[in-house]
mmCIF file of the C-alpha atoms, coordinates in Angstrom:
data_MODEL
# 
_entry.id   MODEL 
# 
loop_
_atom_site.group_PDB 
_atom_site.id 
_atom_site.type_symbol 
_atom_site.label_atom_id 
_atom_site.label_alt_id 
_atom_site.label_comp_id 
_atom_site.label_asym_id 
_atom_site.label_entity_id 
_atom_site.label_seq_id 
_atom_site.pdbx_PDB_ins_code 
_atom_site.Cartn_x 
_atom_site.Cartn_y 
_atom_site.Cartn_z 
_atom_site.occupancy 
_atom_site.B_iso_or_equiv 
_atom_site.pdbx_formal_charge 
_atom_site.auth_seq_id 
_atom_site.auth_comp_id 
_atom_site.auth_asym_id 
_atom_site.auth_atom_id 
_atom_site.pdbx_PDB_model_num 
ATOM 1   C CA . UNK A 1 1   ? -34.428 -9.568  -9.501  1.00 0.00 ? 1   UNK A CA 1 
ATOM 2   C CA . UNK A 1 2   ? -32.710 -6.277  -8.744  1.00 0.00 ? 2   UNK A CA 1 
ATOM 3   C CA . UNK A 1 3   ? -29.015 -5.681  -9.154  1.00 0.00 ? 3   UNK A CA 1 
ATOM 4   C CA . UNK A 1 4   ? -27.334 -4.223  -6.102  1.00 0.00 ? 4   UNK A CA 1 
ATOM 5   C CA . UNK A 1 5   ? -24.129 -2.292  -5.859  1.00 0.00 ? 5   UNK A CA 1 
ATOM 6   C CA . UNK A 1 6   ? -21.565 -3.983  -3.637  1.00 0.00 ? 6   UNK A CA 1 
ATOM 7   C CA . UNK A 1 7   ? -19.071 -1.814  -1.778  1.00 0.00 ? 7   UNK A CA 1 
ATOM 8   C CA . UNK A 1 8   ? -16.733 -3.101  0.935   1.00 0.00 ? 8   UNK A CA 1 
ATOM 9   C CA . UNK A 1 9   ? -13.750 -1.351  2.491   1.00 0.00 ? 9   UNK A CA 1 
ATOM 10  C CA . UNK A 1 10  ? -10.804 -2.627  4.534   1.00 0.00 ? 10  UNK A CA 1 
ATOM 11  C CA . UNK A 1 11  ? -7.540  -1.057  5.559   1.00 0.00 ? 11  UNK A CA 1 
ATOM 12  C CA . UNK A 1 12  ? -4.077  -2.067  6.668   1.00 0.00 ? 12  UNK A CA 1 
ATOM 13  C CA . UNK A 1 13  ? -2.144  0.096   9.101   1.00 0.00 ? 13  UNK A CA 1 
ATOM 14  C CA . UNK A 1 14  ? 1.548   -0.410  8.470   1.00 0.00 ? 14  UNK A CA 1 
ATOM 15  C CA . UNK A 1 15  ? 2.430   2.140   11.131  1.00 0.00 ? 15  UNK A CA 1 
ATOM 16  C CA . UNK A 1 16  ? 5.445   4.355   11.418  1.00 0.00 ? 16  UNK A CA 1 
ATOM 17  C CA . UNK A 1 17  ? 8.494   3.427   9.400   1.00 0.00 ? 17  UNK A CA 1 
ATOM 18  C CA . UNK A 1 18  ? 11.649  3.334   11.499  1.00 0.00 ? 18  UNK A CA 1 
ATOM 19  C CA . UNK A 1 19  ? 13.793  4.195   8.482   1.00 0.00 ? 19  UNK A CA 1 
ATOM 20  C CA . UNK A 1 20  ? 11.724  7.292   7.704   1.00 0.00 ? 20  UNK A CA 1 
ATOM 21  C CA . UNK A 1 21  ? 11.860  8.380   11.360  1.00 0.00 ? 21  UNK A CA 1 
ATOM 22  C CA . UNK A 1 22  ? 15.656  8.077   11.378  1.00 0.00 ? 22  UNK A CA 1 
ATOM 23  C CA . UNK A 1 23  ? 15.862  9.989   8.094   1.00 0.00 ? 23  UNK A CA 1 
ATOM 24  C CA . UNK A 1 24  ? 13.632  12.733  9.544   1.00 0.00 ? 24  UNK A CA 1 
ATOM 25  C CA . UNK A 1 25  ? 15.834  13.118  12.651  1.00 0.00 ? 25  UNK A CA 1 
ATOM 26  C CA . UNK A 1 26  ? 18.921  13.213  10.418  1.00 0.00 ? 26  UNK A CA 1 
ATOM 27  C CA . UNK A 1 27  ? 17.363  15.942  8.243   1.00 0.00 ? 27  UNK A CA 1 
ATOM 28  C CA . UNK A 1 28  ? 16.460  18.009  11.326  1.00 0.00 ? 28  UNK A CA 1 
ATOM 29  C CA . UNK A 1 29  ? 20.047  17.776  12.579  1.00 0.00 ? 29  UNK A CA 1 
ATOM 30  C CA . UNK A 1 30  ? 21.408  18.742  9.142   1.00 0.00 ? 30  UNK A CA 1 
ATOM 31  C CA . UNK A 1 31  ? 18.940  21.668  9.033   1.00 0.00 ? 31  UNK A CA 1 
ATOM 32  C CA . UNK A 1 32  ? 20.087  22.941  12.424  1.00 0.00 ? 32  UNK A CA 1 
ATOM 33  C CA . UNK A 1 33  ? 23.770  22.615  11.493  1.00 0.00 ? 33  UNK A CA 1 
ATOM 34  C CA . UNK A 1 34  ? 23.284  24.391  8.164   1.00 0.00 ? 34  UNK A CA 1 
ATOM 35  C CA . UNK A 1 35  ? 21.358  27.163  9.930   1.00 0.00 ? 35  UNK A CA 1 
ATOM 36  C CA . UNK A 1 36  ? 24.288  27.665  12.348  1.00 0.00 ? 36  UNK A CA 1 
ATOM 37  C CA . UNK A 1 37  ? 26.750  27.747  9.458   1.00 0.00 ? 37  UNK A CA 1 
ATOM 38  C CA . UNK A 1 38  ? 24.355  30.031  7.542   1.00 0.00 ? 38  UNK A CA 1 
ATOM 39  C CA . UNK A 1 39  ? 24.697  32.679  10.248  1.00 0.00 ? 39  UNK A CA 1 
ATOM 40  C CA . UNK A 1 40  ? 28.346  33.106  9.226   1.00 0.00 ? 40  UNK A CA 1 
ATOM 41  C CA . UNK A 1 41  ? 28.019  32.287  5.518   1.00 0.00 ? 41  UNK A CA 1 
ATOM 42  C CA . UNK A 1 42  ? 24.702  33.652  4.163   1.00 0.00 ? 42  UNK A CA 1 
ATOM 43  C CA . UNK A 1 43  ? 24.668  31.555  0.929   1.00 0.00 ? 43  UNK A CA 1 
ATOM 44  C CA . UNK A 1 44  ? 24.503  28.398  3.061   1.00 0.00 ? 44  UNK A CA 1 
ATOM 45  C CA . UNK A 1 45  ? 21.258  29.700  4.532   1.00 0.00 ? 45  UNK A CA 1 
ATOM 46  C CA . UNK A 1 46  ? 19.515  28.796  1.243   1.00 0.00 ? 46  UNK A CA 1 
ATOM 47  C CA . UNK A 1 47  ? 20.531  25.187  1.828   1.00 0.00 ? 47  UNK A CA 1 
ATOM 48  C CA . UNK A 1 48  ? 18.882  25.414  5.260   1.00 0.00 ? 48  UNK A CA 1 
ATOM 49  C CA . UNK A 1 49  ? 15.567  26.229  3.598   1.00 0.00 ? 49  UNK A CA 1 
ATOM 50  C CA . UNK A 1 50  ? 15.944  23.224  1.309   1.00 0.00 ? 50  UNK A CA 1 
ATOM 51  C CA . UNK A 1 51  ? 16.786  20.922  4.246   1.00 0.00 ? 51  UNK A CA 1 
ATOM 52  C CA . UNK A 1 52  ? 13.793  22.167  6.260   1.00 0.00 ? 52  UNK A CA 1 
ATOM 53  C CA . UNK A 1 53  ? 11.458  21.576  3.309   1.00 0.00 ? 53  UNK A CA 1 
ATOM 54  C CA . UNK A 1 54  ? 12.900  18.101  2.800   1.00 0.00 ? 54  UNK A CA 1 
ATOM 55  C CA . UNK A 1 55  ? 12.477  17.309  6.508   1.00 0.00 ? 55  UNK A CA 1 
ATOM 56  C CA . UNK A 1 56  ? 8.837   18.469  6.327   1.00 0.00 ? 56  UNK A CA 1 
ATOM 57  C CA . UNK A 1 57  ? 8.226   16.238  3.282   1.00 0.00 ? 57  UNK A CA 1 
ATOM 58  C CA . UNK A 1 58  ? 9.785   13.242  5.040   1.00 0.00 ? 58  UNK A CA 1 
ATOM 59  C CA . UNK A 1 59  ? 7.721   13.915  8.176   1.00 0.00 ? 59  UNK A CA 1 
ATOM 60  C CA . UNK A 1 60  ? 4.544   13.782  6.092   1.00 0.00 ? 60  UNK A CA 1 
ATOM 61  C CA . UNK A 1 61  ? 5.507   10.296  4.863   1.00 0.00 ? 61  UNK A CA 1 
ATOM 62  C CA . UNK A 1 62  ? 6.449   8.630   8.178   1.00 0.00 ? 62  UNK A CA 1 
ATOM 63  C CA . UNK A 1 63  ? 3.184   6.729   8.774   1.00 0.00 ? 63  UNK A CA 1 
ATOM 64  C CA . UNK A 1 64  ? 1.663   4.627   5.989   1.00 0.00 ? 64  UNK A CA 1 
ATOM 65  C CA . UNK A 1 65  ? -1.761  3.001   5.739   1.00 0.00 ? 65  UNK A CA 1 
ATOM 66  C CA . UNK A 1 66  ? -3.426  1.194   2.851   1.00 0.00 ? 66  UNK A CA 1 
ATOM 67  C CA . UNK A 1 67  ? -7.131  1.528   2.096   1.00 0.00 ? 67  UNK A CA 1 
ATOM 68  C CA . UNK A 1 68  ? -8.765  -1.256  0.113   1.00 0.00 ? 68  UNK A CA 1 
ATOM 69  C CA . UNK A 1 69  ? -12.083 -0.694  -1.628  1.00 0.00 ? 69  UNK A CA 1 
ATOM 70  C CA . UNK A 1 70  ? -14.081 -3.360  -3.457  1.00 0.00 ? 70  UNK A CA 1 
ATOM 71  C CA . UNK A 1 71  ? -16.825 -1.938  -5.668  1.00 0.00 ? 71  UNK A CA 1 
ATOM 72  C CA . UNK A 1 72  ? -18.797 -4.114  -8.085  1.00 0.00 ? 72  UNK A CA 1 
ATOM 73  C CA . UNK A 1 73  ? -15.893 -6.358  -9.063  1.00 0.00 ? 73  UNK A CA 1 
ATOM 74  C CA . UNK A 1 74  ? -13.178 -3.714  -8.986  1.00 0.00 ? 74  UNK A CA 1 
ATOM 75  C CA . UNK A 1 75  ? -10.466 -3.514  -6.318  1.00 0.00 ? 75  UNK A CA 1 
ATOM 76  C CA . UNK A 1 76  ? -8.871  -0.143  -5.612  1.00 0.00 ? 76  UNK A CA 1 
ATOM 77  C CA . UNK A 1 77  ? -5.933  0.357   -3.268  1.00 0.00 ? 77  UNK A CA 1 
ATOM 78  C CA . UNK A 1 78  ? -4.872  3.756   -1.972  1.00 0.00 ? 78  UNK A CA 1 
ATOM 79  C CA . UNK A 1 79  ? -1.887  4.816   0.117   1.00 0.00 ? 79  UNK A CA 1 
ATOM 80  C CA . UNK A 1 80  ? -2.677  7.097   3.049   1.00 0.00 ? 80  UNK A CA 1 
ATOM 81  C CA . UNK A 1 81  ? 0.248   9.036   4.503   1.00 0.00 ? 81  UNK A CA 1 
ATOM 82  C CA . UNK A 1 82  ? -0.038  10.237  8.128   1.00 0.00 ? 82  UNK A CA 1 
ATOM 83  C CA . UNK A 1 83  ? -3.830  9.813   8.019   1.00 0.00 ? 83  UNK A CA 1 
ATOM 84  C CA . UNK A 1 84  ? -4.149  12.956  5.914   1.00 0.00 ? 84  UNK A CA 1 
ATOM 85  C CA . UNK A 1 85  ? -2.752  12.582  2.415   1.00 0.00 ? 85  UNK A CA 1 
ATOM 86  C CA . UNK A 1 86  ? -4.401  9.968   0.199   1.00 0.00 ? 86  UNK A CA 1 
ATOM 87  C CA . UNK A 1 87  ? -2.912  8.778   -3.089  1.00 0.00 ? 87  UNK A CA 1 
ATOM 88  C CA . UNK A 1 88  ? -4.426  6.229   -5.458  1.00 0.00 ? 88  UNK A CA 1 
ATOM 89  C CA . UNK A 1 89  ? -1.971  3.378   -5.752  1.00 0.00 ? 89  UNK A CA 1 
ATOM 90  C CA . UNK A 1 90  ? -3.364  0.338   -7.588  1.00 0.00 ? 90  UNK A CA 1 
ATOM 91  C CA . UNK A 1 91  ? -6.566  -0.793  -9.263  1.00 0.00 ? 91  UNK A CA 1 
ATOM 92  C CA . UNK A 1 92  ? -7.619  -4.042  -10.931 1.00 0.00 ? 92  UNK A CA 1 
ATOM 93  C CA . UNK A 1 93  ? -10.763 -6.010  -11.764 1.00 0.00 ? 93  UNK A CA 1 
ATOM 94  C CA . UNK A 1 94  ? -11.862 -9.374  -10.426 1.00 0.00 ? 94  UNK A CA 1 
ATOM 95  C CA . UNK A 1 95  ? -12.121 -10.670 -14.007 1.00 0.00 ? 95  UNK A CA 1 
ATOM 96  C CA . UNK A 1 96  ? -8.307  -10.414 -14.154 1.00 0.00 ? 96  UNK A CA 1 
ATOM 97  C CA . UNK A 1 97  ? -7.786  -12.297 -10.858 1.00 0.00 ? 97  UNK A CA 1 
ATOM 98  C CA . UNK A 1 98  ? -6.344  -15.800 -11.181 1.00 0.00 ? 98  UNK A CA 1 
ATOM 99  C CA . UNK A 1 99  ? -6.319  -16.886 -7.549  1.00 0.00 ? 99  UNK A CA 1 
ATOM 100 C CA . UNK A 1 100 ? -6.736  -15.486 -4.026  1.00 0.00 ? 100 UNK A CA 1 
ATOM 101 C CA . UNK A 1 101 ? -5.457  -17.348 -0.991  1.00 0.00 ? 101 UNK A CA 1 
ATOM 102 C CA . UNK A 1 102 ? -3.666  -16.987 2.328   1.00 0.00 ? 102 UNK A CA 1 
ATOM 103 C CA . UNK A 1 103 ? 0.087   -16.494 2.081   1.00 0.00 ? 103 UNK A CA 1 
ATOM 104 C CA . UNK A 1 104 ? 1.804   -19.861 1.858   1.00 0.00 ? 104 UNK A CA 1 
ATOM 105 C CA . UNK A 1 105 ? -1.372  -21.844 1.141   1.00 0.00 ? 105 UNK A CA 1 
ATOM 106 C CA . UNK A 1 106 ? -1.546  -24.556 -1.508  1.00 0.00 ? 106 UNK A CA 1 
ATOM 107 C CA . UNK A 1 107 ? -3.680  -22.394 -3.799  1.00 0.00 ? 107 UNK A CA 1 
ATOM 108 C CA . UNK A 1 108 ? -0.965  -19.730 -4.252  1.00 0.00 ? 108 UNK A CA 1 
ATOM 109 C CA . UNK A 1 109 ? 2.144   -21.848 -3.732  1.00 0.00 ? 109 UNK A CA 1 
ATOM 110 C CA . UNK A 1 110 ? 2.454   -22.505 -7.479  1.00 0.00 ? 110 UNK A CA 1 
ATOM 111 C CA . UNK A 1 111 ? 3.096   -18.793 -8.075  1.00 0.00 ? 111 UNK A CA 1 
ATOM 112 C CA . UNK A 1 112 ? 5.876   -18.398 -5.517  1.00 0.00 ? 112 UNK A CA 1 
ATOM 113 C CA . UNK A 1 113 ? 9.519   -18.452 -6.575  1.00 0.00 ? 113 UNK A CA 1 
ATOM 114 C CA . UNK A 1 114 ? 8.754   -17.716 -10.227 1.00 0.00 ? 114 UNK A CA 1 
ATOM 115 C CA . UNK A 1 115 ? 10.072  -14.159 -10.222 1.00 0.00 ? 115 UNK A CA 1 
ATOM 116 C CA . UNK A 1 116 ? 6.583   -12.662 -10.391 1.00 0.00 ? 116 UNK A CA 1 
ATOM 117 C CA . UNK A 1 117 ? 6.329   -8.980  -9.460  1.00 0.00 ? 117 UNK A CA 1 
ATOM 118 C CA . UNK A 1 118 ? 5.039   -8.697  -5.877  1.00 0.00 ? 118 UNK A CA 1 
ATOM 119 C CA . UNK A 1 119 ? 3.413   -5.578  -4.431  1.00 0.00 ? 119 UNK A CA 1 
ATOM 120 C CA . UNK A 1 120 ? 3.157   -5.518  -0.625  1.00 0.00 ? 120 UNK A CA 1 
ATOM 121 C CA . UNK A 1 121 ? 0.065   -3.616  0.524   1.00 0.00 ? 121 UNK A CA 1 
ATOM 122 C CA . UNK A 1 122 ? -0.165  -5.406  3.853   1.00 0.00 ? 122 UNK A CA 1 
ATOM 123 C CA . UNK A 1 123 ? 0.448   -4.235  7.401   1.00 0.00 ? 123 UNK A CA 1 
ATOM 124 C CA . UNK A 1 124 ? 3.440   -6.598  7.689   1.00 0.00 ? 124 UNK A CA 1 
ATOM 125 C CA . UNK A 1 125 ? 2.033   -7.811  10.983  1.00 0.00 ? 125 UNK A CA 1 
ATOM 126 C CA . UNK A 1 126 ? 2.418   -11.574 11.585  1.00 0.00 ? 126 UNK A CA 1 
ATOM 127 C CA . UNK A 1 127 ? -0.703  -11.593 13.790  1.00 0.00 ? 127 UNK A CA 1 
ATOM 128 C CA . UNK A 1 128 ? -2.941  -10.481 10.889  1.00 0.00 ? 128 UNK A CA 1 
ATOM 129 C CA . UNK A 1 129 ? -3.880  -12.964 8.165   1.00 0.00 ? 129 UNK A CA 1 
ATOM 130 C CA . UNK A 1 130 ? -2.435  -11.802 4.860   1.00 0.00 ? 130 UNK A CA 1 
ATOM 131 C CA . UNK A 1 131 ? -3.752  -12.919 1.478   1.00 0.00 ? 131 UNK A CA 1 
ATOM 132 C CA . UNK A 1 132 ? -2.039  -13.128 -1.885  1.00 0.00 ? 132 UNK A CA 1 
ATOM 133 C CA . UNK A 1 133 ? -3.976  -12.029 -4.940  1.00 0.00 ? 133 UNK A CA 1 
ATOM 134 C CA . UNK A 1 134 ? -2.512  -13.155 -8.251  1.00 0.00 ? 134 UNK A CA 1 
ATOM 135 C CA . UNK A 1 135 ? -3.886  -11.278 -11.253 1.00 0.00 ? 135 UNK A CA 1 
ATOM 136 C CA . UNK A 1 136 ? -3.098  -10.386 -14.872 1.00 0.00 ? 136 UNK A CA 1 
ATOM 137 C CA . UNK A 1 137 ? -1.791  -6.805  -14.951 1.00 0.00 ? 137 UNK A CA 1 
ATOM 138 C CA . UNK A 1 138 ? -3.189  -5.053  -18.033 1.00 0.00 ? 138 UNK A CA 1 
ATOM 139 C CA . UNK A 1 139 ? -0.543  -2.316  -17.748 1.00 0.00 ? 139 UNK A CA 1 
ATOM 140 C CA . UNK A 1 140 ? 2.289   -4.855  -17.971 1.00 0.00 ? 140 UNK A CA 1 
ATOM 141 C CA . UNK A 1 141 ? 1.169   -6.830  -21.049 1.00 0.00 ? 141 UNK A CA 1 
ATOM 142 C CA . UNK A 1 142 ? -0.946  -9.244  -18.968 1.00 0.00 ? 142 UNK A CA 1 
ATOM 143 C CA . UNK A 1 143 ? 2.041   -10.204 -16.824 1.00 0.00 ? 143 UNK A CA 1 
ATOM 144 C CA . UNK A 1 144 ? 1.118   -11.970 -13.607 1.00 0.00 ? 144 UNK A CA 1 
ATOM 145 C CA . UNK A 1 145 ? 1.382   -9.801  -10.508 1.00 0.00 ? 145 UNK A CA 1 
ATOM 146 C CA . UNK A 1 146 ? 0.996   -10.725 -6.837  1.00 0.00 ? 146 UNK A CA 1 
ATOM 147 C CA . UNK A 1 147 ? -0.546  -8.275  -4.368  1.00 0.00 ? 147 UNK A CA 1 
ATOM 148 C CA . UNK A 1 148 ? -0.300  -8.910  -0.618  1.00 0.00 ? 148 UNK A CA 1 
ATOM 149 C CA . UNK A 1 149 ? -3.345  -7.613  1.279   1.00 0.00 ? 149 UNK A CA 1 
ATOM 150 C CA . UNK A 1 150 ? -4.822  -7.980  4.777   1.00 0.00 ? 150 UNK A CA 1 
ATOM 151 C CA . UNK A 1 151 ? -8.432  -8.925  4.026   1.00 0.00 ? 151 UNK A CA 1 
ATOM 152 C CA . UNK A 1 152 ? -11.389 -9.487  6.299   1.00 0.00 ? 152 UNK A CA 1 
ATOM 153 C CA . UNK A 1 153 ? -14.235 -11.962 5.714   1.00 0.00 ? 153 UNK A CA 1 
ATOM 154 C CA . UNK A 1 154 ? -16.690 -9.419  4.279   1.00 0.00 ? 154 UNK A CA 1 
ATOM 155 C CA . UNK A 1 155 ? -14.163 -8.383  1.635   1.00 0.00 ? 155 UNK A CA 1 
ATOM 156 C CA . UNK A 1 156 ? -13.442 -12.025 0.746   1.00 0.00 ? 156 UNK A CA 1 
ATOM 157 C CA . UNK A 1 157 ? -17.174 -12.825 0.529   1.00 0.00 ? 157 UNK A CA 1 
ATOM 158 C CA . UNK A 1 158 ? -17.734 -9.940  -1.869  1.00 0.00 ? 158 UNK A CA 1 
ATOM 159 C CA . UNK A 1 159 ? -14.847 -11.182 -4.019  1.00 0.00 ? 159 UNK A CA 1 
ATOM 160 C CA . UNK A 1 160 ? -16.112 -14.758 -3.850  1.00 0.00 ? 160 UNK A CA 1 
ATOM 161 C CA . UNK A 1 161 ? -19.525 -13.690 -5.163  1.00 0.00 ? 161 UNK A CA 1 
ATOM 162 C CA . UNK A 1 162 ? -17.878 -12.571 -8.416  1.00 0.00 ? 162 UNK A CA 1 
ATOM 163 C CA . UNK A 1 163 ? -15.123 -15.213 -8.734  1.00 0.00 ? 163 UNK A CA 1 
ATOM 164 C CA . UNK A 1 164 ? -16.026 -18.253 -6.588  1.00 0.00 ? 164 UNK A CA 1 
ATOM 165 C CA . UNK A 1 165 ? -13.330 -20.510 -8.057  1.00 0.00 ? 165 UNK A CA 1 
ATOM 166 C CA . UNK A 1 166 ? -10.533 -17.978 -7.606  1.00 0.00 ? 166 UNK A CA 1 
ATOM 167 C CA . UNK A 1 167 ? -11.106 -17.117 -3.937  1.00 0.00 ? 167 UNK A CA 1 
ATOM 168 C CA . UNK A 1 168 ? -9.774  -19.591 -1.367  1.00 0.00 ? 168 UNK A CA 1 
ATOM 169 C CA . UNK A 1 169 ? -10.070 -18.905 2.335   1.00 0.00 ? 169 UNK A CA 1 
# 
């Protein structure tokens, strides 16, 4: 019998954040106003540069996606900003997973309302089935943590191969 590497990827597209778009428009307006004032008061022009840089930074964070990767019992989640900037966000092993189930299902209901830290890595779209993964976080003294993810069947099957009792569809 040969051991095979298992690698499955999924993603969740959260889309453009309305709050970040409003903040970007506000920063553009402030930049324009400070530039007009800077024409008459040169020291204010330095503030214009800072506002423009801040507006550029905000613009690069408007759209948010999450990439999920399952590799040989390890789950890695990365944030992708505007489809260009990728940042590693969260990683945990299936051996630390307690239970996986759809949001609101009987399998995960026991963990709701207990003040457990919840990390939302889902698209926040009610039409997409979202799953809760409850696991022991090694970085937080084995405290239970809930991660919300939009998972497809191939991802769940790969997880179920490692932890059949923990994964509930």
